[in-house]
XYZ file of C-alpha atoms in Angstrom:
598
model
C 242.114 16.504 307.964
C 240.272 17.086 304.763
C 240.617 18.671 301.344
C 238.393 22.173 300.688
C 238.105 23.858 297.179
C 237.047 27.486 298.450
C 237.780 30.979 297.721
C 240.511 33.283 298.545
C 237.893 34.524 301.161
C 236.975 31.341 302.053
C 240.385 30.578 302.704
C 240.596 33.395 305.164
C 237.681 32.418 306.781
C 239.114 28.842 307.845
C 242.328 29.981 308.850
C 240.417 31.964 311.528
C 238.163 29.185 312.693
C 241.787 27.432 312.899
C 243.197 29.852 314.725
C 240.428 29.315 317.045
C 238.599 32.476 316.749
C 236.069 33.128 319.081
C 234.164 36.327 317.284
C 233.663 37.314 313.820
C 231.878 40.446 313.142
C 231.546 42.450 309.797
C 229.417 44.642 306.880
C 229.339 43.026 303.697
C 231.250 44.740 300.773
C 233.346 43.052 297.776
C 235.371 41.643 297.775
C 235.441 40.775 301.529
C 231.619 39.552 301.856
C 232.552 35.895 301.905
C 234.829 35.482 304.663
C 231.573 35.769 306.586
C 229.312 33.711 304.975
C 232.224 31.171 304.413
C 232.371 30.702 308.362
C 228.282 30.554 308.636
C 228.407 27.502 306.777
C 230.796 25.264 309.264
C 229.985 24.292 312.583
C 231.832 26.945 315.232
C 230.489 25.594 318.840
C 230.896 28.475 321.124
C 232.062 31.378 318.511
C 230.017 34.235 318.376
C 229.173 35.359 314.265
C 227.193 38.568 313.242
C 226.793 41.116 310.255
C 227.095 44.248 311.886
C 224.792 47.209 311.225
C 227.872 49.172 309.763
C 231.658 48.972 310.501
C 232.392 50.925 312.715
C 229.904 48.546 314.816
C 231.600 45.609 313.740
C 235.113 47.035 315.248
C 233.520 48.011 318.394
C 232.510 44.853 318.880
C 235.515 42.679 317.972
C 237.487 45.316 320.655
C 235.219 44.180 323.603
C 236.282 40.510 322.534
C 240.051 41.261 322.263
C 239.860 42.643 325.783
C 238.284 40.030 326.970
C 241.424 37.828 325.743
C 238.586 36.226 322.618
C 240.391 36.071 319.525
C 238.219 38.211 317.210
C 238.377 38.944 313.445
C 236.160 42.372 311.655
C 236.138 41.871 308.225
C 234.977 45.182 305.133
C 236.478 46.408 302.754
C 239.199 48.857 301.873
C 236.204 51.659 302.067
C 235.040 50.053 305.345
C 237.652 50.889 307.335
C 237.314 54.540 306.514
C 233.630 54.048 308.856
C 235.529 52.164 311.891
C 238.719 54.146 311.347
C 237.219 56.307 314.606
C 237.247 53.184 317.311
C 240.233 51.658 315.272
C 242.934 54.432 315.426
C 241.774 54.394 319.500
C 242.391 50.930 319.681
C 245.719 50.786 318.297
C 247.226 53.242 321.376
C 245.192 51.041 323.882
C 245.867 47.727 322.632
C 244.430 44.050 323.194
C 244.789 41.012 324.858
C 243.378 38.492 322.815
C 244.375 38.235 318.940
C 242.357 40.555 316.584
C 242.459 40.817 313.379
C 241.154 43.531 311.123
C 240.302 41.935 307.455
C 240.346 45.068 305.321
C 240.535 43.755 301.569
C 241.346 46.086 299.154
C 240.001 46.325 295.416
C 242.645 47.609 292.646
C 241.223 48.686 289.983
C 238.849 49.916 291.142
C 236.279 46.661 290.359
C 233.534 47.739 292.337
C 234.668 50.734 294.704
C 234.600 54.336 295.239
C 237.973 54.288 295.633
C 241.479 52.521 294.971
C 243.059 53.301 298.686
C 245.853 51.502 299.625
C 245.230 49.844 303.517
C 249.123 49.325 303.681
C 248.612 53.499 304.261
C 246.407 53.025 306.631
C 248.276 50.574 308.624
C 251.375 52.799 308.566
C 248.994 55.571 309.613
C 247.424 53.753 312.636
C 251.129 52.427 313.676
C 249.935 48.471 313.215
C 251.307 45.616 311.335
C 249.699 44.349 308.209
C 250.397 40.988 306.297
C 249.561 41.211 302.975
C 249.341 37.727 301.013
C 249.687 36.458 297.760
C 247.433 33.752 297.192
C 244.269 31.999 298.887
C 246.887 29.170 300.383
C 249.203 31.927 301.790
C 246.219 33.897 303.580
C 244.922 30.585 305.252
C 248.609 30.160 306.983
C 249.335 33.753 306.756
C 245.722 34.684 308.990
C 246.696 32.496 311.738
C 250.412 33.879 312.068
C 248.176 37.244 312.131
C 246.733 36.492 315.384
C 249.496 34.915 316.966
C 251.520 38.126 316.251
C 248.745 40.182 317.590
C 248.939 38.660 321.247
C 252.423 38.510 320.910
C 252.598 42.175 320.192
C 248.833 43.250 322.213
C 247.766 44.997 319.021
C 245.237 44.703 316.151
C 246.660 43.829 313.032
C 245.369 44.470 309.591
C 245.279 41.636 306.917
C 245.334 42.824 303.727
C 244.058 40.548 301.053
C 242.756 42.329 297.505
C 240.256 41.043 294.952
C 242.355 39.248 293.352
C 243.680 36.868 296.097
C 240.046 37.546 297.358
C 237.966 35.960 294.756
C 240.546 32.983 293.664
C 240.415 29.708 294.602
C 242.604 27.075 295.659
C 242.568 23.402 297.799
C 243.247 23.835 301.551
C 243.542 20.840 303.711
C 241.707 21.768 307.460
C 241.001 20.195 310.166
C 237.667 18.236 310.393
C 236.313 20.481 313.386
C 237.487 23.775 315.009
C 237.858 24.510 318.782
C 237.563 28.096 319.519
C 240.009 29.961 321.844
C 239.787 29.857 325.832
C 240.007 32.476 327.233
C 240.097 34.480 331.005
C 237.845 37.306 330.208
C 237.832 40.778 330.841
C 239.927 42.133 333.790
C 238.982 45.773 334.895
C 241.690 48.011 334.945
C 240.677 51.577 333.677
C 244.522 52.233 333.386
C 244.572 50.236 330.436
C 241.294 49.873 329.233
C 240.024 53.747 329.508
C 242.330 56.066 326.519
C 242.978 59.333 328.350
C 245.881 61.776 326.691
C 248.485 61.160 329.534
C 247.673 57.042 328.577
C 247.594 57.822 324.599
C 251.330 60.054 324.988
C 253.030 57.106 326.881
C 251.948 54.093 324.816
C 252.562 56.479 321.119
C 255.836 56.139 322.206
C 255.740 52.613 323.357
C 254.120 51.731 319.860
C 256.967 53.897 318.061
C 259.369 51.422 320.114
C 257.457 48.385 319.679
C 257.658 48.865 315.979
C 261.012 48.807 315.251
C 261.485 45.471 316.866
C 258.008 43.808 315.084
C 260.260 45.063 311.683
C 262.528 43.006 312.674
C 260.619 40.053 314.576
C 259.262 39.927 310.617
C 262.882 40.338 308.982
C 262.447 36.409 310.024
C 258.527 35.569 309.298
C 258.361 32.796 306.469
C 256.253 34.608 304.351
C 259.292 37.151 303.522
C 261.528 35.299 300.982
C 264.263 35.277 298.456
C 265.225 33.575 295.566
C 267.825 33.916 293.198
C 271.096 35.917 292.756
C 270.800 38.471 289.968
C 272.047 41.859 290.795
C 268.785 42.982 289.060
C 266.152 42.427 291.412
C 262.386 42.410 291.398
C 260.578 43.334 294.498
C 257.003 42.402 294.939
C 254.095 41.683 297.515
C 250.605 40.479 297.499
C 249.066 39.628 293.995
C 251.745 41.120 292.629
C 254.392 38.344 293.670
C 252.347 35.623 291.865
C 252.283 37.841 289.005
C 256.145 38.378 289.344
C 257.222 34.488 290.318
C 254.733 33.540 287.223
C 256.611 35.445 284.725
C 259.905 34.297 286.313
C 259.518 30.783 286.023
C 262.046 29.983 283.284
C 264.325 32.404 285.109
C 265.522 31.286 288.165
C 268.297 32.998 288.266
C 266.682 36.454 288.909
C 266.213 37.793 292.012
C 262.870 37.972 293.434
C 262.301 39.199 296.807
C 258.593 38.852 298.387
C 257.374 41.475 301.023
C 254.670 39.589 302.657
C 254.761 42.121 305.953
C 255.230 45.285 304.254
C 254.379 47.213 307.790
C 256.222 47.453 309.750
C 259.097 47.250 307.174
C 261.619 44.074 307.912
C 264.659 46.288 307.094
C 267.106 43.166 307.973
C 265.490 41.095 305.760
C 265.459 43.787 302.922
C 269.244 44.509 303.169
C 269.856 41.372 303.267
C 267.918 40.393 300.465
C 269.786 43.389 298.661
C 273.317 42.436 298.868
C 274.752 42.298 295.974
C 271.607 44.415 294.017
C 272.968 47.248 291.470
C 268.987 47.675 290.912
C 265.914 46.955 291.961
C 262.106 46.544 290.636
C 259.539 47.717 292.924
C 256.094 45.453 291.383
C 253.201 46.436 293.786
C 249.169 47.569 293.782
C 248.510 50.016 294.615
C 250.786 53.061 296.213
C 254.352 52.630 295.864
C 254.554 51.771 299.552
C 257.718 49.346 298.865
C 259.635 51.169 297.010
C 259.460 54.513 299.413
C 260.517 51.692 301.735
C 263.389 50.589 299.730
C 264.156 54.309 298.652
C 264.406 55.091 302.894
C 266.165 52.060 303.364
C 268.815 53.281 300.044
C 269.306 56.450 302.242
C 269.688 55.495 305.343
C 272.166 52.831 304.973
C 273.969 54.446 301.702
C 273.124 51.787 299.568
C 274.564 52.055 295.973
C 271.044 50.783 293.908
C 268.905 51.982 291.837
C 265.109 52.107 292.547
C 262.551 51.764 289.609
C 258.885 51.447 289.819
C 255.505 53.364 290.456
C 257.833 57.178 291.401
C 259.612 57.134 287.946
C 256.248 55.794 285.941
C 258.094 52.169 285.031
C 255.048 50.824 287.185
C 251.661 51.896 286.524
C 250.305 54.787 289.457
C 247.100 52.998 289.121
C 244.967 50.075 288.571
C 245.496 46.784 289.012
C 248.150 44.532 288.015
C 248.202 40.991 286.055
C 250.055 38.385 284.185
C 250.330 40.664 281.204
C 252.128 43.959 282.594
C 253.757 42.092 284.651
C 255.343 40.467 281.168
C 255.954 43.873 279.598
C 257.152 45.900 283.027
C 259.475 43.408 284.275
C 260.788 41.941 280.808
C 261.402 45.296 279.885
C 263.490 46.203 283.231
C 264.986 43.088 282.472
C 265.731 43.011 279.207
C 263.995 39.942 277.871
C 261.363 40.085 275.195
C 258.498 39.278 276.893
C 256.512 39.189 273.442
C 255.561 35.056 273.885
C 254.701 35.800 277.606
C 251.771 36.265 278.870
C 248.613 35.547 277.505
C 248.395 37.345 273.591
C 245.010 38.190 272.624
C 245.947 39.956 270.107
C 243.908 38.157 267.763
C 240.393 38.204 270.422
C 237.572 39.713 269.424
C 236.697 43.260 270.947
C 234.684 42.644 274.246
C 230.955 44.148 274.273
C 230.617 47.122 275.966
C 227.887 46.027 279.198
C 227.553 48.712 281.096
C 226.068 48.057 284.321
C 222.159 47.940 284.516
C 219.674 47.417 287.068
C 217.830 44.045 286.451
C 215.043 43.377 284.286
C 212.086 43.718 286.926
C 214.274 45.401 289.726
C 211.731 47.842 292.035
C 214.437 50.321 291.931
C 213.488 51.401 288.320
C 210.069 52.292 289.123
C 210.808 53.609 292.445
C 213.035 56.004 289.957
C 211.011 56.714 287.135
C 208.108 57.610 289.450
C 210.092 60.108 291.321
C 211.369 61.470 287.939
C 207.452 61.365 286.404
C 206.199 63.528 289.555
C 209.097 66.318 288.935
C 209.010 66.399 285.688
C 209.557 70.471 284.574
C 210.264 71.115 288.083
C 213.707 71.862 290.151
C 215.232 69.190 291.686
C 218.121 67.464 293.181
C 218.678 63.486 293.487
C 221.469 62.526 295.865
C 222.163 58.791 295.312
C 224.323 56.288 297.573
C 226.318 53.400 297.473
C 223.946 49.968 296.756
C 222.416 48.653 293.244
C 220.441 51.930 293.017
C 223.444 53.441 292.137
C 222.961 52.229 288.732
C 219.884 54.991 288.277
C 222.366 57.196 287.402
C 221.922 55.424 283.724
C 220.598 56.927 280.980
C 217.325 56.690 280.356
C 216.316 57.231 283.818
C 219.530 59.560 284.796
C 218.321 60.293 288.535
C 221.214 60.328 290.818
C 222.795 63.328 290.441
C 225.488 62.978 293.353
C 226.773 59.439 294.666
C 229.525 60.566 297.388
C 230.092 57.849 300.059
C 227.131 55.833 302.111
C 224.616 57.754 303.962
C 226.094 60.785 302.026
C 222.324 61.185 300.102
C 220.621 61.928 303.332
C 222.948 64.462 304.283
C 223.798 66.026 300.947
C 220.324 66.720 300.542
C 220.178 68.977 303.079
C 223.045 70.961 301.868
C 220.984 71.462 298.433
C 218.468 72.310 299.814
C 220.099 75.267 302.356
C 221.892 76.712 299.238
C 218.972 76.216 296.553
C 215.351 76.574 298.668
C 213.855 77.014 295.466
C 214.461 73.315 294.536
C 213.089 70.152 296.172
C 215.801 67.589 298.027
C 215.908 63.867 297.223
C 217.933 61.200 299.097
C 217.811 57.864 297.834
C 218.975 55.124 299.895
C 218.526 51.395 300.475
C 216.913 49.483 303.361
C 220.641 48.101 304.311
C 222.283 51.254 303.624
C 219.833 53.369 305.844
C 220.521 50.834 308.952
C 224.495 51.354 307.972
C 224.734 55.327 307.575
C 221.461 56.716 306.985
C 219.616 57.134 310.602
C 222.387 59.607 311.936
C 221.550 61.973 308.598
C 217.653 61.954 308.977
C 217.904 62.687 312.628
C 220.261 65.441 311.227
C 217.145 66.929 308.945
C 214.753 66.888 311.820
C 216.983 68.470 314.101
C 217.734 71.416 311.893
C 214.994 71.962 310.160
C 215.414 70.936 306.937
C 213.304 70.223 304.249
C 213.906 67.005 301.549
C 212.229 63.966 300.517
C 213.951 60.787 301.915
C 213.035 57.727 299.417
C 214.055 54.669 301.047
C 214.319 51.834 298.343
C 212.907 48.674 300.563
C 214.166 45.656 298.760
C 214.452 43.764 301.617
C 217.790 42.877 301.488
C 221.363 43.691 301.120
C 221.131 42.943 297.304
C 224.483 45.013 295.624
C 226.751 42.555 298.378
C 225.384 39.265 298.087
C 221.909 38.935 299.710
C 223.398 39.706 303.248
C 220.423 39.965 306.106
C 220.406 43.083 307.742
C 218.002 44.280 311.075
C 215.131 44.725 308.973
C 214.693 41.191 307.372
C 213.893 39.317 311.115
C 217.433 36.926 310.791
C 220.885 37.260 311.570
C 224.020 35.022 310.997
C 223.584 32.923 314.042
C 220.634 31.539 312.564
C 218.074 33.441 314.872
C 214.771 34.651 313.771
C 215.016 38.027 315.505
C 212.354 41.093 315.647
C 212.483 43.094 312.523
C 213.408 46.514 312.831
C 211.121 48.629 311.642
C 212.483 51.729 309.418
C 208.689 53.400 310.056
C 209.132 53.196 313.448
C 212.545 54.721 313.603
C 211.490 57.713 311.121
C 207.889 58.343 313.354
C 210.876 58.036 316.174
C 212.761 60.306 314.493
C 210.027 63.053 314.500
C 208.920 62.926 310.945
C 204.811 63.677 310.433
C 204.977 62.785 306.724
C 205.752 58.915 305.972
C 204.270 56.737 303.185
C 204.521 53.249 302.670
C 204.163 52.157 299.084
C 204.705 49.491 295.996
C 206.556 51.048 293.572
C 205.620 48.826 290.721
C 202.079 50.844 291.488
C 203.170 53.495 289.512
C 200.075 56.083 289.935
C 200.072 55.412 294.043
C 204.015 56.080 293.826
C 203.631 59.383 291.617
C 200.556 60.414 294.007
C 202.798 59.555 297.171
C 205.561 62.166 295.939
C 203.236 65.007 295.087
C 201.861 64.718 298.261
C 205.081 64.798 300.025
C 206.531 67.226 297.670
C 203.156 69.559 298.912
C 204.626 68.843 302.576
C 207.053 71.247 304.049
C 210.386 69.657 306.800
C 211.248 66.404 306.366
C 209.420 63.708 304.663
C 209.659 60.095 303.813
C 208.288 57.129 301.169
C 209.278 54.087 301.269
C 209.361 51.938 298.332
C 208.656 48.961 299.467
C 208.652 45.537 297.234
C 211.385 42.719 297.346
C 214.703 41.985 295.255
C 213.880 41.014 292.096
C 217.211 38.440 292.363
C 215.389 36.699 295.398
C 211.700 36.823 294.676
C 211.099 34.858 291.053
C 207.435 35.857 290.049
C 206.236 33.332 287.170
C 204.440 35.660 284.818
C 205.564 37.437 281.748
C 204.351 40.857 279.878
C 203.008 40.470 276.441
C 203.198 42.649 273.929
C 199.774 42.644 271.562
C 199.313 43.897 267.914
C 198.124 47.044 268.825
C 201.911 48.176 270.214
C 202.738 51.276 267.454
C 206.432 50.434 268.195
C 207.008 54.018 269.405
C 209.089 52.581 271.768
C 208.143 55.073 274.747
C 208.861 52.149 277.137
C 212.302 51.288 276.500
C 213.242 54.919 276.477
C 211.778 55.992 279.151
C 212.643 53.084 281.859
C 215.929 51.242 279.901
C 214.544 47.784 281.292
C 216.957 45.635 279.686
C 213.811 42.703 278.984
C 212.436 45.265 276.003
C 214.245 45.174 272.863
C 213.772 45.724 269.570
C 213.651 42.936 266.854
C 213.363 43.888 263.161
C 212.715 47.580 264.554
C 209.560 45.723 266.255
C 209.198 46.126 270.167
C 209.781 42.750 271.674
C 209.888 41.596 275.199
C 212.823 38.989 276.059
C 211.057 36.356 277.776
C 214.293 34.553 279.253
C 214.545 38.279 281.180
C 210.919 39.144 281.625
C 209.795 39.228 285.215
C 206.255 40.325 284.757
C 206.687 43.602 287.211
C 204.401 45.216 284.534
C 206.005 48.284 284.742
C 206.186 48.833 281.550
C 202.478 48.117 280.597
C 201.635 51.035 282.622
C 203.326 53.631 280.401
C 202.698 52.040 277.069
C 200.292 54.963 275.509
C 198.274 52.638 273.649
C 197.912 49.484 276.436
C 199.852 47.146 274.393
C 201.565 45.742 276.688
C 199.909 43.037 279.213
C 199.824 39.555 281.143
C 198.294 37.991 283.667
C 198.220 40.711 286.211
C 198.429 43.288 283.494
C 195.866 43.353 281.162
């Protein structure tokens, strides 16, 4: 055995190589994108590891495993699953035969989402179990009870970890190697294997059936506890416990009762747990999933208690939780001044307000101020998506006027343009995101007719998540140089006549490109095409020379957070300075230069 300091996801990630998984497939998206790269970096003889193009790829593939009797694991995030939610909702009436997990980590607050869905809803919805833990050493044990129950029960389970427990980090003692699964392979039997109705309508109500005795299989699991004999109660799960148990420490006494399988609900252990409870704290991110439970359970069974939480607005309906309101909720339920717990920061300074910004030097910015520079005075509609080009929507650029879900641009576009012909269509989208979503959208356009501007932002990388490879960098998680895929090809594929391949830090071949496209009727595409500022350092720096006027045209116009002002003067910071020279290309009076820039 030996000792490793990792990351909630990390955590997750060797609990699955020690429950011997055989197949780990995923898309990157915080706060999951770890549990991936975690498992790239230990040695896994005979397990199978891949970033999938999207997730709904990545579930498809960990099914074919499962059947097999391979213990697979798909990891995303909460948005994720709403993409594989097609093959998954399938797979829960058909079942598996090897464990599989489904690693859907959810992000209160939201920190970096669309969204604040709750996958405890989801699980309900889809009729599967879900374990939802409370720290990085609980989801290491906690992920390899996960698969056990899954062959025990021949169903996917989801594992619900969120940010918090996500991006934490603790010690975990593991073994010095990993052994994957064996395993007998697929048997053909389309009875099973092949979802018709007739098959769907008998195992529904198997699943109904199964469920009630999983609740109470879990009324036992060691993860569901109790401590304490108040008759005021606190009921928590996830983050929230550890939020809960650290206010509680000087109060042993109360009652705190953890949920750490909140579907399907272990009613045995929760009236158990009850006994004795005149009322009852439901503490919980992000729905109030526990306390409906407790609230049935009250019903059902008569109980005398009183339920407080996120229904009567004790709890927060939103947002995440942490040590703080976890202080004021429960010490106020309670009754104890929670005024010395906590952390008090009363007396901190205010925070800056940083909003987010694309870097200093990102492609992204020119590849937006171009497109803006070639409409100016003209009608037009941006459609934005989900990656670091997101952040265009800033002022001063301001050029994504809708930013729905990913591969929405593409589509959306199209809509625009069939209610407003007068206008011309943009969809933005990155290199990664246009393998993920985008293809089906563009092939969409061609097929009826329509006529936009697709801008693919080439970066060469999956830069918002981490750097991930995707199938046009030539590399995939296995290690393998592979053929790049090439997003030209596709398009010319496709059917589009119009495509142009371009450097968007050129800013008079990028402004030429989109004229020329925008002269184009149907469907046309540029693609921006110059590499992550994040993972390609150039060495040389602007200069600004006496003859700048300090009319400040370039950090209006493109916000590049390297030009500021010192003394009212126009400055360039030099510690953020990339030398992309876009700015020296709009300075009226050619101020600004460097090596490349004169």
């Amino acid at each position: 055995m030996k000792k490793e300091y990792v990351m909630g996801n990390g955590a997750i990630a060797l609990g699955a190589l020690s429950a011997g998984v055989n197949l780990v497939s995923g898309y990157p998206g915080t706060p999951s994108s770890e549990i991936v790269e975690t498992i790239s970096k230990f040695p896994r003889e005979g397990a199978h590891l891949e970033w999938s193009v999207n997730e709904k790829a990545a579930m498809e593939v960990a099914c074919a495993a499962a059947y097999s009797g391979a213990r697979s694991m798909v990891t995303m995030k909460q948005v994720g699953l709403n993409v594989a939610s097609d093959p998954f909702m399938s797979l829960a009436y058909v079942g598996v035969k090897g464990g599989m997990v489904v690693v859907s980590a959810d992000d209160p607050g939201p920190i970096s989402s669309q969204t604040e869905q709750d996958t405890r809803r989801f699980a309900e919805f889809a009729r599967v179990p879900v374990f939802d833990p409370s720290s990085p050493e609980e989801a290491f044990q906690m992920i390899q009870d996960a698969f056990d129950y899954s062959e025990k029960y021949s169903t996917p389970v989801i594992f619900r970890p969120t940010t918090r427990v996500c991006h934490a980090y603790a010690s975990i003692d593991v073994a010095d190697s990993f052994d994957v699964k064996k395993y007998d392979g697929f048997v053909k039997d389309s009875k099973k294997w092949v979802i018709f109705p007739r098959l769907s309508f008998a195992n529904h109500a198997m699943i109904e059936k199964r469920n009630v005795t999983i609740g109470e299989d879990f009324s036992t699991y060691k993860y569901n506890t109790v401590e304490g004999t108040s008759s005021k109660a606190i009921l928590a799960g996830g983050v929230s416990y550890s939020y809960a148990k650290e206010f509680l420490k000087d109060y042993p006494e109360i009652r705190l009762i953890k949920i750490g399988t909140p579907y399907p609900f272990p009613e045995s252990f929760a009236l158990k747990a009850l006994e004795g409870v005149s009322e009852v704290l439901c503490f919980e991110e992000l729905s109030p999933f526990l306390e409906e439970n407790i609230l049935r359970l009250a019903g059902k069974h008569h109980l005398n208690i009183s339920v407080s939480g996120k229904l009567d607005g004790v709890v927060p309906a939103s947002g995440e939780n942490n040590s703080n309101n976890a202080a004021d909720i429960i010490g106020a339920f309670l009754g104890i001044n929670s005024a010395n717990e906590g952390i008090d920061i009363s007396d901190a300074p205010t925070l800056p307000v940083r909003p987010p910004v694309l870097c200093a030097g990102c492609p992204h910015r020119a590849s937006f101020y171009a497109v803006k520079q070639a409409m100016r005075g003209k009608k037009a509609y941006f459609c934005g998506d989900i990656g670091c080009y997101t952040l265009g929507n800033a002022m001063p650029l301001d050029m994504v006027d809708t930013c729905l879900c990913m591969g929405a641009g593409v589509t959306m576009a199209q809509g625009f343009h069939w209610v407003d012909k007068d206008s011309t269509t943009f969809a933005f989208i990155g290199d990664s995101t246009f393998f993920a979503s985008g293809i089906t959208g563009v092939v969409n356009a061609v097929y009826n007719d329509a006529d936009m501007i697709l801008c693919v932002l080439d970066n060469s990388t999956t830069a918002m998540t981490g750097h991930q490879p995707h199938p046009g960098t030539g590399k995939n998680m296995m290690g393998d140089v592979v053929d790049k895929v090439s997003i030209v090809k596709i398009l010319e594929g496709i059917g589009l006549k119009k495509i142009i391949t371009v450097d968007p830090l050129d800013m008079k071949a990028s402004v030429d490109a989109i004229e020329e496209c925008v002269s184009v009727k149907g469907v046309k595409a540029i693609i921006f095409k110059s590499p992550c500022i994040a993972i390609t350092k150039p060495t040389d720096k602007c200069v600004i020379s006496d003859k700048c006027i300090s009319c400040k045209k370039c950090i209006r116009e493109i916000g590049c957070p390297a030009l500021i002002t010192v003394d009212g003067q126009v400055t360039i910071d030099k510690n953020l300075c990339t030398g992309c020279g876009l700015c020296s290309q709009i300075c009226p009076v050619n101020a600004i230069g460097g090596a490349d820039h004169e």
